[in-house]
């Protein structure tokens, strides 16, 4: 029975590391574009995205019992990577 819990623990560790990698990438990516690029793309402000993604990053290191908040912030990071970042990247190529 202990082997099952060890496997589950290892899987959860891999999931946490993957989530951490996504949030770090999104946070650093949000810092690389100028505030004007966010306005030109018609997206939420750079300051807003940086604050939300920064909070998401900090909460990945804080062991809080409310996983719903961390899930919501992960979704915010995924939205940034799927919607905002491509819009900002398309402005840079032109």
Short mmCIF file of N, CA and C in Angstrom, two decimals:
data_model
loop_
_atom_site.label_atom_id
_atom_site.label_comp_id
_atom_site.label_asym_id
_atom_site.label_seq_id
_atom_site.Cartn_x
_atom_site.Cartn_y
_atom_site.Cartn_z
N UNK A 1 0.82 -1.20 0.00
CA UNK A 1 0.00 0.00 0.00
C UNK A 1 0.86 1.26 0.00
N UNK A 2 2.03 1.18 0.61
CA UNK A 2 2.90 2.34 0.66
C UNK A 2 3.40 2.72 -0.74
N UNK A 3 3.56 1.75 -1.61
CA UNK A 3 4.02 2.02 -2.97
C UNK A 3 3.06 2.89 -3.75
N UNK A 4 1.76 2.70 -3.52
CA UNK A 4 0.75 3.51 -4.21
C UNK A 4 0.86 4.96 -3.78
N UNK A 5 1.04 5.17 -2.47
CA UNK A 5 1.16 6.54 -1.98
C UNK A 5 2.44 7.21 -2.46
N UNK A 6 3.49 6.43 -2.63
CA UNK A 6 4.74 6.97 -3.14
C UNK A 6 4.58 7.40 -4.60
N UNK A 7 3.90 6.59 -5.38
CA UNK A 7 3.65 6.94 -6.78
C UNK A 7 2.79 8.19 -6.86
N UNK A 8 1.74 8.25 -6.05
CA UNK A 8 0.87 9.42 -6.03
C UNK A 8 1.65 10.67 -5.61
N UNK A 9 2.51 10.54 -4.64
CA UNK A 9 3.33 11.65 -4.18
C UNK A 9 4.26 12.14 -5.29
N UNK A 10 4.85 11.21 -6.01
CA UNK A 10 5.75 11.59 -7.10
C UNK A 10 4.99 12.26 -8.24
N UNK A 11 3.80 11.78 -8.54
CA UNK A 11 2.99 12.41 -9.59
C UNK A 11 2.61 13.83 -9.18
N UNK A 12 2.21 14.02 -7.93
CA UNK A 12 1.85 15.36 -7.46
C UNK A 12 3.05 16.30 -7.49
N UNK A 13 4.22 15.78 -7.19
CA UNK A 13 5.43 16.60 -7.26
C UNK A 13 5.68 17.04 -8.70
N UNK A 14 5.51 16.14 -9.65
CA UNK A 14 5.70 16.49 -11.05
C UNK A 14 4.67 17.52 -11.52
N UNK A 15 3.43 17.37 -11.06
CA UNK A 15 2.39 18.34 -11.41
C UNK A 15 2.72 19.71 -10.83
N UNK A 16 3.14 19.75 -9.58
CA UNK A 16 3.51 21.04 -8.96
C UNK A 16 4.69 21.70 -9.67
N UNK A 17 5.66 20.90 -10.08
CA UNK A 17 6.81 21.46 -10.81
C UNK A 17 6.39 21.98 -12.18
N UNK A 18 5.49 21.28 -12.84
CA UNK A 18 5.00 21.74 -14.14
C UNK A 18 4.22 23.04 -14.00
N UNK A 19 3.37 23.12 -12.99
CA UNK A 19 2.61 24.35 -12.74
C UNK A 19 3.56 25.50 -12.42
N UNK A 20 4.55 25.23 -11.60
CA UNK A 20 5.54 26.26 -11.26
C UNK A 20 6.27 26.74 -12.51
N UNK A 21 6.65 25.83 -13.38
CA UNK A 21 7.34 26.21 -14.62
C UNK A 21 6.45 27.08 -15.50
N UNK A 22 5.17 26.74 -15.61
CA UNK A 22 4.24 27.52 -16.43
C UNK A 22 4.09 28.93 -15.86
N UNK A 23 3.93 29.03 -14.55
CA UNK A 23 3.73 30.34 -13.92
C UNK A 23 5.00 31.18 -14.02
N UNK A 24 6.15 30.59 -13.82
CA UNK A 24 7.41 31.35 -13.96
C UNK A 24 7.56 31.86 -15.38
N UNK A 25 7.30 31.00 -16.36
CA UNK A 25 7.43 31.40 -17.76
C UNK A 25 6.47 32.53 -18.09
N UNK A 26 5.23 32.43 -17.63
CA UNK A 26 4.24 33.47 -17.89
C UNK A 26 4.64 34.79 -17.23
N UNK A 27 5.11 34.73 -16.00
CA UNK A 27 5.52 35.94 -15.28
C UNK A 27 6.68 36.63 -15.98
N UNK A 28 7.70 35.87 -16.32
CA UNK A 28 8.86 36.46 -16.99
C UNK A 28 8.46 37.00 -18.36
N UNK A 29 7.61 36.28 -19.05
CA UNK A 29 7.14 36.73 -20.36
C UNK A 29 6.36 38.03 -20.25
N UNK A 30 5.58 38.18 -19.18
CA UNK A 30 4.80 39.41 -19.01
C UNK A 30 5.71 40.62 -18.78
N UNK A 31 6.88 40.38 -18.26
CA UNK A 31 7.82 41.48 -18.00
C UNK A 31 8.57 41.92 -19.26
N UNK A 32 8.63 41.07 -20.27
CA UNK A 32 9.47 41.36 -21.43
C UNK A 32 8.83 42.32 -22.43
N UNK A 33 7.51 42.50 -22.35
CA UNK A 33 6.83 43.39 -23.28
C UNK A 33 6.58 44.74 -22.64
N UNK A 34 6.56 45.78 -23.46
CA UNK A 34 6.34 47.13 -22.94
C UNK A 34 4.87 47.36 -22.66
N UNK A 35 4.60 48.36 -21.85
CA UNK A 35 3.22 48.71 -21.53
C UNK A 35 2.48 49.18 -22.78
N UNK A 36 3.19 49.81 -23.70
CA UNK A 36 2.57 50.26 -24.95
C UNK A 36 2.11 49.08 -25.80
N UNK A 37 2.86 47.98 -25.75
CA UNK A 37 2.47 46.80 -26.52
C UNK A 37 1.16 46.23 -26.01
N UNK A 38 0.97 46.24 -24.70
CA UNK A 38 -0.29 45.76 -24.13
C UNK A 38 -1.45 46.64 -24.61
N UNK A 39 -1.25 47.94 -24.60
CA UNK A 39 -2.30 48.86 -25.07
C UNK A 39 -2.56 48.67 -26.55
N UNK A 40 -1.50 48.52 -27.34
CA UNK A 40 -1.66 48.36 -28.79
C UNK A 40 -2.39 47.05 -29.13
N UNK A 41 -2.18 46.02 -28.33
CA UNK A 41 -2.85 44.74 -28.57
C UNK A 41 -4.27 44.74 -28.03
N UNK A 42 -4.64 45.77 -27.29
CA UNK A 42 -5.98 45.84 -26.73
C UNK A 42 -6.20 44.88 -25.58
N UNK A 43 -5.15 44.61 -24.85
CA UNK A 43 -5.22 43.68 -23.72
C UNK A 43 -5.16 44.44 -22.41
N UNK A 44 -5.38 43.69 -21.33
CA UNK A 44 -5.29 44.26 -20.00
C UNK A 44 -3.89 44.85 -19.81
N UNK A 45 -3.70 45.77 -18.90
CA UNK A 45 -2.44 46.49 -18.76
C UNK A 45 -1.30 45.58 -18.30
N UNK A 46 -0.09 46.03 -18.58
CA UNK A 46 1.10 45.29 -18.16
C UNK A 46 1.14 45.18 -16.64
N UNK A 47 0.81 46.25 -15.97
CA UNK A 47 0.83 46.26 -14.51
C UNK A 47 -0.16 45.22 -13.96
N UNK A 48 -1.34 45.15 -14.54
CA UNK A 48 -2.34 44.18 -14.08
C UNK A 48 -1.88 42.75 -14.25
N UNK A 49 -1.37 42.43 -15.45
CA UNK A 49 -0.90 41.06 -15.69
C UNK A 49 0.31 40.73 -14.82
N UNK A 50 1.20 41.68 -14.63
CA UNK A 50 2.38 41.42 -13.82
C UNK A 50 2.00 41.17 -12.36
N UNK A 51 1.04 41.92 -11.85
CA UNK A 51 0.61 41.72 -10.47
C UNK A 51 -0.06 40.36 -10.30
N UNK A 52 -0.97 40.02 -11.19
CA UNK A 52 -1.67 38.73 -11.09
C UNK A 52 -0.70 37.57 -11.21
N UNK A 53 0.19 37.64 -12.18
CA UNK A 53 1.14 36.54 -12.36
C UNK A 53 2.18 36.51 -11.24
N UNK A 54 2.53 37.66 -10.69
CA UNK A 54 3.43 37.70 -9.54
C UNK A 54 2.80 37.06 -8.32
N UNK A 55 1.52 37.36 -8.09
CA UNK A 55 0.81 36.72 -6.98
C UNK A 55 0.73 35.22 -7.21
N UNK A 56 0.48 34.81 -8.44
CA UNK A 56 0.43 33.38 -8.76
C UNK A 56 1.77 32.72 -8.47
N UNK A 57 2.84 33.40 -8.78
CA UNK A 57 4.17 32.86 -8.54
C UNK A 57 4.46 32.74 -7.04
N UNK A 58 4.13 33.77 -6.29
CA UNK A 58 4.38 33.74 -4.85
C UNK A 58 3.56 32.64 -4.18
N UNK A 59 2.30 32.50 -4.59
CA UNK A 59 1.44 31.50 -3.96
C UNK A 59 1.85 30.07 -4.30
N UNK A 60 2.66 29.88 -5.32
CA UNK A 60 3.16 28.54 -5.60
C UNK A 60 4.14 28.08 -4.52
N UNK A 61 4.76 29.03 -3.82
CA UNK A 61 5.72 28.69 -2.77
C UNK A 61 5.12 28.72 -1.37
N UNK A 62 3.90 29.22 -1.25
CA UNK A 62 3.23 29.30 0.05
C UNK A 62 2.29 28.11 0.17
N UNK A 63 2.48 27.28 1.18
CA UNK A 63 1.60 26.12 1.32
C UNK A 63 0.26 26.51 1.93
N UNK A 64 -0.64 26.98 1.10
CA UNK A 64 -1.97 27.33 1.59
C UNK A 64 -2.91 26.19 1.31
N UNK A 65 -3.95 26.09 2.09
CA UNK A 65 -4.88 24.99 1.94
C UNK A 65 -5.93 25.23 0.86
N UNK A 66 -5.98 26.42 0.32
CA UNK A 66 -7.02 26.74 -0.65
C UNK A 66 -6.45 26.54 -2.05
N UNK A 67 -6.66 25.35 -2.58
CA UNK A 67 -6.15 25.04 -3.91
C UNK A 67 -6.95 25.75 -5.00
N UNK A 68 -8.17 26.18 -4.67
CA UNK A 68 -9.01 26.85 -5.65
C UNK A 68 -8.38 28.16 -6.11
N UNK A 69 -7.76 28.88 -5.19
CA UNK A 69 -7.10 30.14 -5.55
C UNK A 69 -5.92 29.86 -6.47
N UNK A 70 -5.13 28.85 -6.13
CA UNK A 70 -3.99 28.51 -6.98
C UNK A 70 -4.45 28.04 -8.34
N UNK A 71 -5.55 27.32 -8.41
CA UNK A 71 -6.09 26.87 -9.68
C UNK A 71 -6.53 28.07 -10.53
N UNK A 72 -7.19 29.02 -9.90
CA UNK A 72 -7.62 30.22 -10.61
C UNK A 72 -6.44 31.01 -11.15
N UNK A 73 -5.39 31.10 -10.37
CA UNK A 73 -4.21 31.83 -10.83
C UNK A 73 -3.46 31.05 -11.92
N UNK A 74 -3.50 29.73 -11.87
CA UNK A 74 -2.93 28.94 -12.95
C UNK A 74 -3.71 29.18 -14.24
N UNK A 75 -5.02 29.26 -14.13
CA UNK A 75 -5.84 29.55 -15.30
C UNK A 75 -5.50 30.92 -15.85
N UNK A 76 -5.26 31.89 -14.98
CA UNK A 76 -4.85 33.23 -15.44
C UNK A 76 -3.53 33.16 -16.20
N UNK A 77 -2.58 32.37 -15.71
CA UNK A 77 -1.30 32.21 -16.40
C UNK A 77 -1.49 31.54 -17.76
N UNK A 78 -2.37 30.56 -17.81
CA UNK A 78 -2.64 29.89 -19.09
C UNK A 78 -3.34 30.81 -20.07
N UNK A 79 -4.24 31.65 -19.57
CA UNK A 79 -4.89 32.64 -20.44
C UNK A 79 -3.86 33.62 -20.99
N UNK A 80 -2.95 34.05 -20.14
CA UNK A 80 -1.89 34.95 -20.61
C UNK A 80 -1.09 34.29 -21.72
N UNK A 81 -0.71 33.04 -21.52
CA UNK A 81 0.12 32.35 -22.51
C UNK A 81 -0.64 32.02 -23.79
N UNK A 82 -1.94 31.77 -23.68
CA UNK A 82 -2.71 31.37 -24.86
C UNK A 82 -3.29 32.55 -25.62
N UNK A 83 -3.55 33.67 -24.96
CA UNK A 83 -4.23 34.79 -25.61
C UNK A 83 -3.37 36.05 -25.67
N UNK A 84 -2.84 36.47 -24.56
CA UNK A 84 -2.14 37.76 -24.50
C UNK A 84 -0.77 37.68 -25.14
N UNK A 85 0.01 36.68 -24.79
CA UNK A 85 1.37 36.57 -25.31
C UNK A 85 1.41 36.48 -26.84
N UNK A 86 0.56 35.65 -27.48
CA UNK A 86 0.57 35.65 -28.95
C UNK A 86 0.21 37.00 -29.57
N UNK A 87 -0.72 37.72 -28.93
CA UNK A 87 -1.08 39.04 -29.44
C UNK A 87 0.08 40.00 -29.32
N UNK A 88 0.79 39.93 -28.22
CA UNK A 88 1.96 40.80 -28.03
C UNK A 88 3.09 40.41 -28.97
N UNK A 89 3.28 39.12 -29.18
CA UNK A 89 4.34 38.66 -30.08
C UNK A 89 4.07 39.08 -31.53
N UNK A 90 2.81 39.09 -31.93
CA UNK A 90 2.49 39.48 -33.30
C UNK A 90 2.79 40.95 -33.56
N UNK A 91 2.73 41.76 -32.51
CA UNK A 91 3.06 43.17 -32.67
C UNK A 91 4.55 43.37 -32.85
N UNK A 92 5.32 42.55 -32.22
CA UNK A 92 6.78 42.68 -32.27
C UNK A 92 7.33 42.28 -33.63
N UNK A 93 6.67 41.37 -34.33
CA UNK A 93 7.17 40.87 -35.62
C UNK A 93 6.98 41.85 -36.74
N UNK A 94 6.04 42.74 -36.62
CA UNK A 94 5.72 43.65 -37.73
C UNK A 94 6.72 44.74 -37.87
#
